[in-house]
PDB file of C-alpha atoms in Angstrom:
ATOM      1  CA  UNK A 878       0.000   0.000   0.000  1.00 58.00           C
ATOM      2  CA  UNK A 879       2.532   2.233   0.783  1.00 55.00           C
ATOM      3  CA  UNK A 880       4.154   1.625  -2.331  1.00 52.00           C
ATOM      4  CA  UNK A 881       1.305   2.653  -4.657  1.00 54.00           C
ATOM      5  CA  UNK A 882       0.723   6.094  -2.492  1.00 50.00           C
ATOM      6  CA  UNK A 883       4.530   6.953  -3.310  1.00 51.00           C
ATOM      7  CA  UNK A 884       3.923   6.103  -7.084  1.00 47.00           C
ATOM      8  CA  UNK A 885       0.677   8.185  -6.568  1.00 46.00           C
ATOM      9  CA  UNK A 886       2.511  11.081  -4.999  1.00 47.00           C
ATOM     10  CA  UNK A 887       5.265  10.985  -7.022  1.00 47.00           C
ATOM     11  CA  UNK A 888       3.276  11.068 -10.107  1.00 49.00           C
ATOM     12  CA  UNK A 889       1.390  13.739  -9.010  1.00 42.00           C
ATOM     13  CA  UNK A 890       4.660  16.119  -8.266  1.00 40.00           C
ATOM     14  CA  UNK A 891       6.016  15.255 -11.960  1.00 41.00           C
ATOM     15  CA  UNK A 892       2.337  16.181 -13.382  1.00 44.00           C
ATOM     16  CA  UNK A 893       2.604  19.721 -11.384  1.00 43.00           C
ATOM     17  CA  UNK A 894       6.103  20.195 -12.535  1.00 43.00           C
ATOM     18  CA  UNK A 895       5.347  19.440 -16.506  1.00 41.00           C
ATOM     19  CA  UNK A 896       2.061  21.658 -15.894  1.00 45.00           C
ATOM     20  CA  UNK A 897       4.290  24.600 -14.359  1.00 51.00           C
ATOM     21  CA  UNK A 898       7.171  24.098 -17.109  1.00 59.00           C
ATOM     22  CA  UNK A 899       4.181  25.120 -19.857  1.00 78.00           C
ATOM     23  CA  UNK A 900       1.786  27.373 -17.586  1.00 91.00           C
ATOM     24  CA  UNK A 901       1.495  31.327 -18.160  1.00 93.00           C
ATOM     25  CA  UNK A 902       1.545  34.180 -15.863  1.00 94.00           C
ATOM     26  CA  UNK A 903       0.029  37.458 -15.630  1.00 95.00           C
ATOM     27  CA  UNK A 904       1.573  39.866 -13.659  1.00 95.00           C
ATOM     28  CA  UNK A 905       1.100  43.570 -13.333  1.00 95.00           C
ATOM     29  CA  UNK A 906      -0.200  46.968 -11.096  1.00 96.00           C
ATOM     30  CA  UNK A 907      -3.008  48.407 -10.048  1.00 97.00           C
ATOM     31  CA  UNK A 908      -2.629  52.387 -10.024  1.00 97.00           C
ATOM     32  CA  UNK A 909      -4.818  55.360  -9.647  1.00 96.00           C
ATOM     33  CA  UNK A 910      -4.707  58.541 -11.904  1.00 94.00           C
ATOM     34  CA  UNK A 911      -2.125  59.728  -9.844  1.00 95.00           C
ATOM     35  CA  UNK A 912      -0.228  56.527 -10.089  1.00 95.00           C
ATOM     36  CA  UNK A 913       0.361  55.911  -6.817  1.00 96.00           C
ATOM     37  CA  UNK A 914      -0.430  52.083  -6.363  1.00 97.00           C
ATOM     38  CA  UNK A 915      -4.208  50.441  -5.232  1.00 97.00           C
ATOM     39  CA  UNK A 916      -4.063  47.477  -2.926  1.00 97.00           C
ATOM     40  CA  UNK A 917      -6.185  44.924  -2.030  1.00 97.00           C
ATOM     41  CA  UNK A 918      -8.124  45.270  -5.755  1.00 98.00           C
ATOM     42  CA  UNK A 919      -9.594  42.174  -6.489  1.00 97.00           C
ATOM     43  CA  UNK A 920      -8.756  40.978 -10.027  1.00 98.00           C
ATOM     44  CA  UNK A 921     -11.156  37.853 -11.408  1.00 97.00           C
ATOM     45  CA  UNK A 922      -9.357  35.559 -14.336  1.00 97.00           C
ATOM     46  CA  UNK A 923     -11.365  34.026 -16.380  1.00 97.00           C
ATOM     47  CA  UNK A 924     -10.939  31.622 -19.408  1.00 97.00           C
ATOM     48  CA  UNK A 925     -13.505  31.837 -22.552  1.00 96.00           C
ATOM     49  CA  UNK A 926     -13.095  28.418 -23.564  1.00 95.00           C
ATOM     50  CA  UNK A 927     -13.257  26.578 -20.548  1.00 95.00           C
ATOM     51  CA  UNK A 928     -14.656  28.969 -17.638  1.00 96.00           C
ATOM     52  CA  UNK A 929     -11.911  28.254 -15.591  1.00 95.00           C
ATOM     53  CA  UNK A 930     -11.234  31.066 -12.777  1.00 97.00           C
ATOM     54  CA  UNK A 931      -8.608  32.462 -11.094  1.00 97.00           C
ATOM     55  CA  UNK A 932      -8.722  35.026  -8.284  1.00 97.00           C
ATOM     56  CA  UNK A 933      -5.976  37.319  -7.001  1.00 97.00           C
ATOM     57  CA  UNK A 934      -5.689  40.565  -4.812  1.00 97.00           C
ATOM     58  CA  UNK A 935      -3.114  43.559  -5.339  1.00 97.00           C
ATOM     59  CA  UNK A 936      -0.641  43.783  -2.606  1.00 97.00           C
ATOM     60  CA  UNK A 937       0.018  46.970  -0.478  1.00 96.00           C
ATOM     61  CA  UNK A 938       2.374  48.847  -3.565  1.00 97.00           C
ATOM     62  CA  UNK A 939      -0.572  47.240  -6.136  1.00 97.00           C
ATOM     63  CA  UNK A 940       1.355  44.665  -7.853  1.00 97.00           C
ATOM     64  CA  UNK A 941      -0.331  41.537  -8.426  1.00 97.00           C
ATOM     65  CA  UNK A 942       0.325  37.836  -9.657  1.00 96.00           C
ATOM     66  CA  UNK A 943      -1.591  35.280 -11.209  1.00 97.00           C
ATOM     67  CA  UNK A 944       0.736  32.001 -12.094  1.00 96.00           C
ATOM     68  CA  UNK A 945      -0.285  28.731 -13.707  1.00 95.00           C
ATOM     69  CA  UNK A 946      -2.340  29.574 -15.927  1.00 96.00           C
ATOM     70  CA  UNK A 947      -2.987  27.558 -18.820  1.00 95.00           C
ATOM     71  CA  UNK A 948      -2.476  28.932 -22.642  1.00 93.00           C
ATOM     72  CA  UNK A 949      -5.547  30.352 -24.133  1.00 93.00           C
ATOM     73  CA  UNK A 950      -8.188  33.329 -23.913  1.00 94.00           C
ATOM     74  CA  UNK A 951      -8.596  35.000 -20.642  1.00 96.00           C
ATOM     75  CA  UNK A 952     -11.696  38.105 -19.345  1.00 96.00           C
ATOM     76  CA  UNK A 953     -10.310  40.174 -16.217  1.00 96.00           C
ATOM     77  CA  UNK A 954     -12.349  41.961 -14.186  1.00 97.00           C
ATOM     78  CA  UNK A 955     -10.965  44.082 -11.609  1.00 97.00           C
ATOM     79  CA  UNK A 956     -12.572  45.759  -8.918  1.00 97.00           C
ATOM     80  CA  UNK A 957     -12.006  47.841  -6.119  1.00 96.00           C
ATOM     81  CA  UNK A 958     -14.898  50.057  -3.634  1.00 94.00           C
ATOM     82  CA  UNK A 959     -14.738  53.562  -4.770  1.00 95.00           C
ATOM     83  CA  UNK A 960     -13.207  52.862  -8.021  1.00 96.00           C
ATOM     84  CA  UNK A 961     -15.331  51.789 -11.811  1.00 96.00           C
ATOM     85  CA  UNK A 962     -14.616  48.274 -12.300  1.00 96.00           C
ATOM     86  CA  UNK A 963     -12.762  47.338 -15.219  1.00 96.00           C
ATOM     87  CA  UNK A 964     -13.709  44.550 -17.356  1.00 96.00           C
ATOM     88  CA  UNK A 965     -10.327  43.530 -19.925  1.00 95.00           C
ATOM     89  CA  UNK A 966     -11.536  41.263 -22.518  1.00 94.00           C
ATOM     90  CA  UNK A 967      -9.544  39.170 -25.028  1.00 93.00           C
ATOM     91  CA  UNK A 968      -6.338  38.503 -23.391  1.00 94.00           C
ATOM     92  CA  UNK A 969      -4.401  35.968 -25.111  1.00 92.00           C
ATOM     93  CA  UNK A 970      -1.779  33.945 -23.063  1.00 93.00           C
ATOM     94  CA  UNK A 971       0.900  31.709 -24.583  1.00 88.00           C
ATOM     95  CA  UNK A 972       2.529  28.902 -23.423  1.00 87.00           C
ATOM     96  CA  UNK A 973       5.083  29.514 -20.757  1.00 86.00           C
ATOM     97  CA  UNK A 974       4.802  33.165 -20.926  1.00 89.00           C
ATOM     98  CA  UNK A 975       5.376  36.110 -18.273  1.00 90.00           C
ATOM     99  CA  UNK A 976       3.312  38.677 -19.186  1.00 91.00           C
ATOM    100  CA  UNK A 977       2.731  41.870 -18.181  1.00 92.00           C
ATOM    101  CA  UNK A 978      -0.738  43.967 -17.985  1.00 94.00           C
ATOM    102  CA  UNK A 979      -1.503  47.049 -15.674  1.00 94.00           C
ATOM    103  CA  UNK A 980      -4.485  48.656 -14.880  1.00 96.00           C
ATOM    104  CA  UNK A 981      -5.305  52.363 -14.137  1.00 96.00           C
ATOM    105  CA  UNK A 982      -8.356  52.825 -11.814  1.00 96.00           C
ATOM    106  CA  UNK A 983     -10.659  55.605 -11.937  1.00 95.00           C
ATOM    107  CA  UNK A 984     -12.759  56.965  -8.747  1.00 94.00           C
ATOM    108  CA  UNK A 985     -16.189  56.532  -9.481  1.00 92.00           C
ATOM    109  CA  UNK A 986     -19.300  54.426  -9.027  1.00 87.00           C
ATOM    110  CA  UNK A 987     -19.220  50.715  -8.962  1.00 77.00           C
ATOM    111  CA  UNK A 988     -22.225  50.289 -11.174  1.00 83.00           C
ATOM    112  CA  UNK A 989     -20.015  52.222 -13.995  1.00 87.00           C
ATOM    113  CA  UNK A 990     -17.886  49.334 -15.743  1.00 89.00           C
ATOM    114  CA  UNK A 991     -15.229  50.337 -17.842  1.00 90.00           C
ATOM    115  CA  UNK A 992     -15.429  47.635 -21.076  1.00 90.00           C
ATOM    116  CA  UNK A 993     -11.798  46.952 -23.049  1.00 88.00           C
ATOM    117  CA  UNK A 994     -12.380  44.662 -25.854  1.00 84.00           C
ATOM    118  CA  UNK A 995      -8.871  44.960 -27.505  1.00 74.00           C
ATOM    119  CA  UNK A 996      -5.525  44.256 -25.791  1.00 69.00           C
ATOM    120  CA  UNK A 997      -2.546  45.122 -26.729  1.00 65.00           C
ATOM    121  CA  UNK A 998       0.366  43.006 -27.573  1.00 64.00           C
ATOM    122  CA  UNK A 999       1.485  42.218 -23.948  1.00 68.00           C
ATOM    123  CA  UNK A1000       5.008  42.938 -22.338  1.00 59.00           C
ATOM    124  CA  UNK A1001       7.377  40.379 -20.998  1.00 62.00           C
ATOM    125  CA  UNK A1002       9.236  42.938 -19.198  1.00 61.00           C
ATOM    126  CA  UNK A1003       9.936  40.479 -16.218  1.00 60.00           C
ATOM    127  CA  UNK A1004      11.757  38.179 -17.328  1.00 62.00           C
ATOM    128  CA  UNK A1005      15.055  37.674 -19.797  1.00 59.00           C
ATOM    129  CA  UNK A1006      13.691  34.875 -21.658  1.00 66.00           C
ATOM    130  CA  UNK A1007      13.386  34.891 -25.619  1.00 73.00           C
ATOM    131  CA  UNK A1008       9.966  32.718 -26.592  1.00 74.00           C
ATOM    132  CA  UNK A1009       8.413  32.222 -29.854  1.00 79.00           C
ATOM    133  CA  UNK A1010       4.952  31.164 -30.530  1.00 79.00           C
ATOM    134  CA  UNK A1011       4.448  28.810 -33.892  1.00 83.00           C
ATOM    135  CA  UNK A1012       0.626  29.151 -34.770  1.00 80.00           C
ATOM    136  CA  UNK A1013      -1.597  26.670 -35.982  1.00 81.00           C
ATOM    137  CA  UNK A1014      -2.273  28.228 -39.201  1.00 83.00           C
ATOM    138  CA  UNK A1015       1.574  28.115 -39.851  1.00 82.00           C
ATOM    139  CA  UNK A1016       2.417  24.282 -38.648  1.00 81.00           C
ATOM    140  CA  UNK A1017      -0.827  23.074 -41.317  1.00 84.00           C
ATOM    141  CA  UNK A1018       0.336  25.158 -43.807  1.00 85.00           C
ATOM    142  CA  UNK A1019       3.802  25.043 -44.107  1.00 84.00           C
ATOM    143  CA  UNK A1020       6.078  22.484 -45.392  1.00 83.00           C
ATOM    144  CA  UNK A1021       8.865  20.430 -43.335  1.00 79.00           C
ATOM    145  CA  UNK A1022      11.148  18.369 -45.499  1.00 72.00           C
ATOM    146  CA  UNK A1023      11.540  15.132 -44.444  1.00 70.00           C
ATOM    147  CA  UNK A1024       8.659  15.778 -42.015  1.00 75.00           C
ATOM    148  CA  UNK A1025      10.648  17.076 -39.609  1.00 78.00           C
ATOM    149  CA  UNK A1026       8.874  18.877 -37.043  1.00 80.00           C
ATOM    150  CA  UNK A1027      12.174  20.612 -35.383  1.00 82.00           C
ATOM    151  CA  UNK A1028      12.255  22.932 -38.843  1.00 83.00           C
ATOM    152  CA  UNK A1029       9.603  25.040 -37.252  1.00 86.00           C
ATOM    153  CA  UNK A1030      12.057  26.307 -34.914  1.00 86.00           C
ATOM    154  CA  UNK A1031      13.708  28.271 -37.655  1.00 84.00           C
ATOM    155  CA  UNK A1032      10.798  30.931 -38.020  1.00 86.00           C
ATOM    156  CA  UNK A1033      11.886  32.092 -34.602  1.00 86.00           C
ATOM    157  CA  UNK A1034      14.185  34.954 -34.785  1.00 86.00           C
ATOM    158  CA  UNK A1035      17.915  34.501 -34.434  1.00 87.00           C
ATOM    159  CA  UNK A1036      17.686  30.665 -35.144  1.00 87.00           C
ATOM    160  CA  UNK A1037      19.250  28.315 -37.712  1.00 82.00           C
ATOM    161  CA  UNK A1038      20.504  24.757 -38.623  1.00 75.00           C
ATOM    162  CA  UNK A1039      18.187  21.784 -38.770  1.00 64.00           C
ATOM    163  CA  UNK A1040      20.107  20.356 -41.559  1.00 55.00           C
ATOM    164  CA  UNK A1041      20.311  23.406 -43.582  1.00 49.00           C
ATOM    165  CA  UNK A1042      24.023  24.404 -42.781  1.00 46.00           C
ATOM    166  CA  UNK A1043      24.460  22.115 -39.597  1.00 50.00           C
ATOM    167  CA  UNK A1044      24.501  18.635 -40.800  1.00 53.00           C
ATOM    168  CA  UNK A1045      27.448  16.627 -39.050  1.00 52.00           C
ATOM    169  CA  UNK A1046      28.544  19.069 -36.673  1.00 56.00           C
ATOM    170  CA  UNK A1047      30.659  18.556 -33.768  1.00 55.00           C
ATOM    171  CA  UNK A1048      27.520  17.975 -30.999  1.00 59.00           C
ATOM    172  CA  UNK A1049      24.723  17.092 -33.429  1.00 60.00           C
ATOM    173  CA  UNK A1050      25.793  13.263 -33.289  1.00 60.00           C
ATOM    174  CA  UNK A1051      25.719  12.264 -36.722  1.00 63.00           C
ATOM    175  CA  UNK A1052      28.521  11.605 -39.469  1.00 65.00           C
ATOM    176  CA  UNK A1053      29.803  14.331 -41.648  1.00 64.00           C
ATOM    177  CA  UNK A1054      28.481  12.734 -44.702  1.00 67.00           C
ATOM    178  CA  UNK A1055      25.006  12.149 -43.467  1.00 65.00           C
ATOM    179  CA  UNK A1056      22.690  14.100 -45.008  1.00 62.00           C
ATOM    180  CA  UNK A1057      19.650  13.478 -43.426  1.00 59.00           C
ATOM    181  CA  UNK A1058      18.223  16.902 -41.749  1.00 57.00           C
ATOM    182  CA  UNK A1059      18.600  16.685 -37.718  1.00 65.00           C
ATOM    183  CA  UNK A1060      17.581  18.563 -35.384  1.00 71.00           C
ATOM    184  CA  UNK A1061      20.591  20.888 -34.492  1.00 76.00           C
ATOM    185  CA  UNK A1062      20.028  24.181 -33.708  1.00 82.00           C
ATOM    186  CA  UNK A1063      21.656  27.300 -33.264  1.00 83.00           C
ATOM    187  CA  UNK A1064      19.520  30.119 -31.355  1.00 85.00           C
ATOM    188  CA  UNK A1065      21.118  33.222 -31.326  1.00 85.00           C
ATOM    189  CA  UNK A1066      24.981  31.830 -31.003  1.00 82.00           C
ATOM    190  CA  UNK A1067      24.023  29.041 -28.605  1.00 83.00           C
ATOM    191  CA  UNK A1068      25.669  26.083 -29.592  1.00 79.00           C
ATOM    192  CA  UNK A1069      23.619  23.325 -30.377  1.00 77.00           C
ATOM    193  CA  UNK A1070      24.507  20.807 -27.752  1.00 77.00           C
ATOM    194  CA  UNK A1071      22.777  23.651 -25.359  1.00 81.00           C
ATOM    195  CA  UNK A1072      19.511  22.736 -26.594  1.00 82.00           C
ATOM    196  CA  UNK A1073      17.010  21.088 -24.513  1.00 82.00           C
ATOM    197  CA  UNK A1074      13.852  19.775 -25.944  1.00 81.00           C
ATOM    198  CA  UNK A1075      10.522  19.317 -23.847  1.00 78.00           C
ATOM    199  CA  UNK A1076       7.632  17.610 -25.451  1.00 77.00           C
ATOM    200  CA  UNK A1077       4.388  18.656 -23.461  1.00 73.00           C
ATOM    201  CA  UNK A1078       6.649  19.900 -20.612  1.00 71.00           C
ATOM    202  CA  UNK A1079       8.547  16.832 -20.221  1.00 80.00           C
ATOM    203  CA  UNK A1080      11.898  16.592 -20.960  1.00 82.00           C
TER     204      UNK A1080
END
């Protein structure tokens, strides 16, 4: 028995940590006009697809954090007594991004709602990471040679290689005369033995 509650348990921590490894988070601040910073403003996550909802407060300065959430489309609504709640509609989270989104209050009555439909492109001003989304649209549509699924990563900025110009290098593994596409890759000067691949989170 107590074998099967450690497989439990352990499977459960390694299910967290793939979870966190592709989760987003929203971070940000709650200000007044002045831009001094609101606490204790409640701010209500909520996802359009699958009504999942997450609930945070600003702290004393008005920062806020909202971690683990999973990819997709999110509502906000924050709210605070004396201030017009704001309603934030259409914010689109990626996997395994930090972004950024602050909100100015204004003083007024609670049954005034301030409505955002459109969001900007969001920041990801708190971290040092470099991320790159491929779409949907461009993984159906686009051709891999050799079906190899690794190409994609070459419409990121600042990468190369996956048998283009990195066939049989030092790291990759393979013969110099092979010339089969791999799945080296060189992101802006890393070398490609630095790479680490995750498939759903796991490694």
């Amino acid at each position: 028995m107590k074998h099967i509650l450690r497989s439990l348990l352990i499977g459960a921590v390694l299910a967290a940590a793939t979870f966190a490894q592709t989760a987003a988070t929203l971070s940000g601040t709650t200000t007044d006009k002045s831009g001094a910073g609101v606490p204790a403003t409640k701010l209500t996550v909520v996802n359009q697809d699958t009504q999942l909802t997450r609930e945070a407060v600003s702290g004393e300065d008005g920062t806020f954090n909202v971690p683990l959430l999973p990819p997709g489309r999110y509502n906000i609504r924050v709210e605070k007594t004396g201030f017009k709640p704001i309603n934030q509609q259409n914010v689109t989270l990626e996997v395994n991004q930090v972004a950024r989104l602050d909100f100015s209050l204004e003083v007024g009555n609670v049954t005034e709602t301030i409505e955002i439909k459109d969001t900007p492109a969001l920041l990801d001003s708190d971290t040092s990471s470099i991320g790159q989304v491929i779409e949907n649209r461009q993984i159906t549509e686009l051709p891999l040679n050799g079906r190899n699924f690794v190409q994609l990563a070459t419409l990121s900025p600042g990468v190369s290689g996956v048998g283009y110009n990195a066939t049989g290098t030092i790291m990759s593994g393979s013969r110099p005369d092979d010339s089969r596409p791999g799945s080296e890759l060189f992101a802006n000067g890393n070398r490609e033995g630095s790479n680490n691949f995750l498939l759903d989170g796991v490694d």
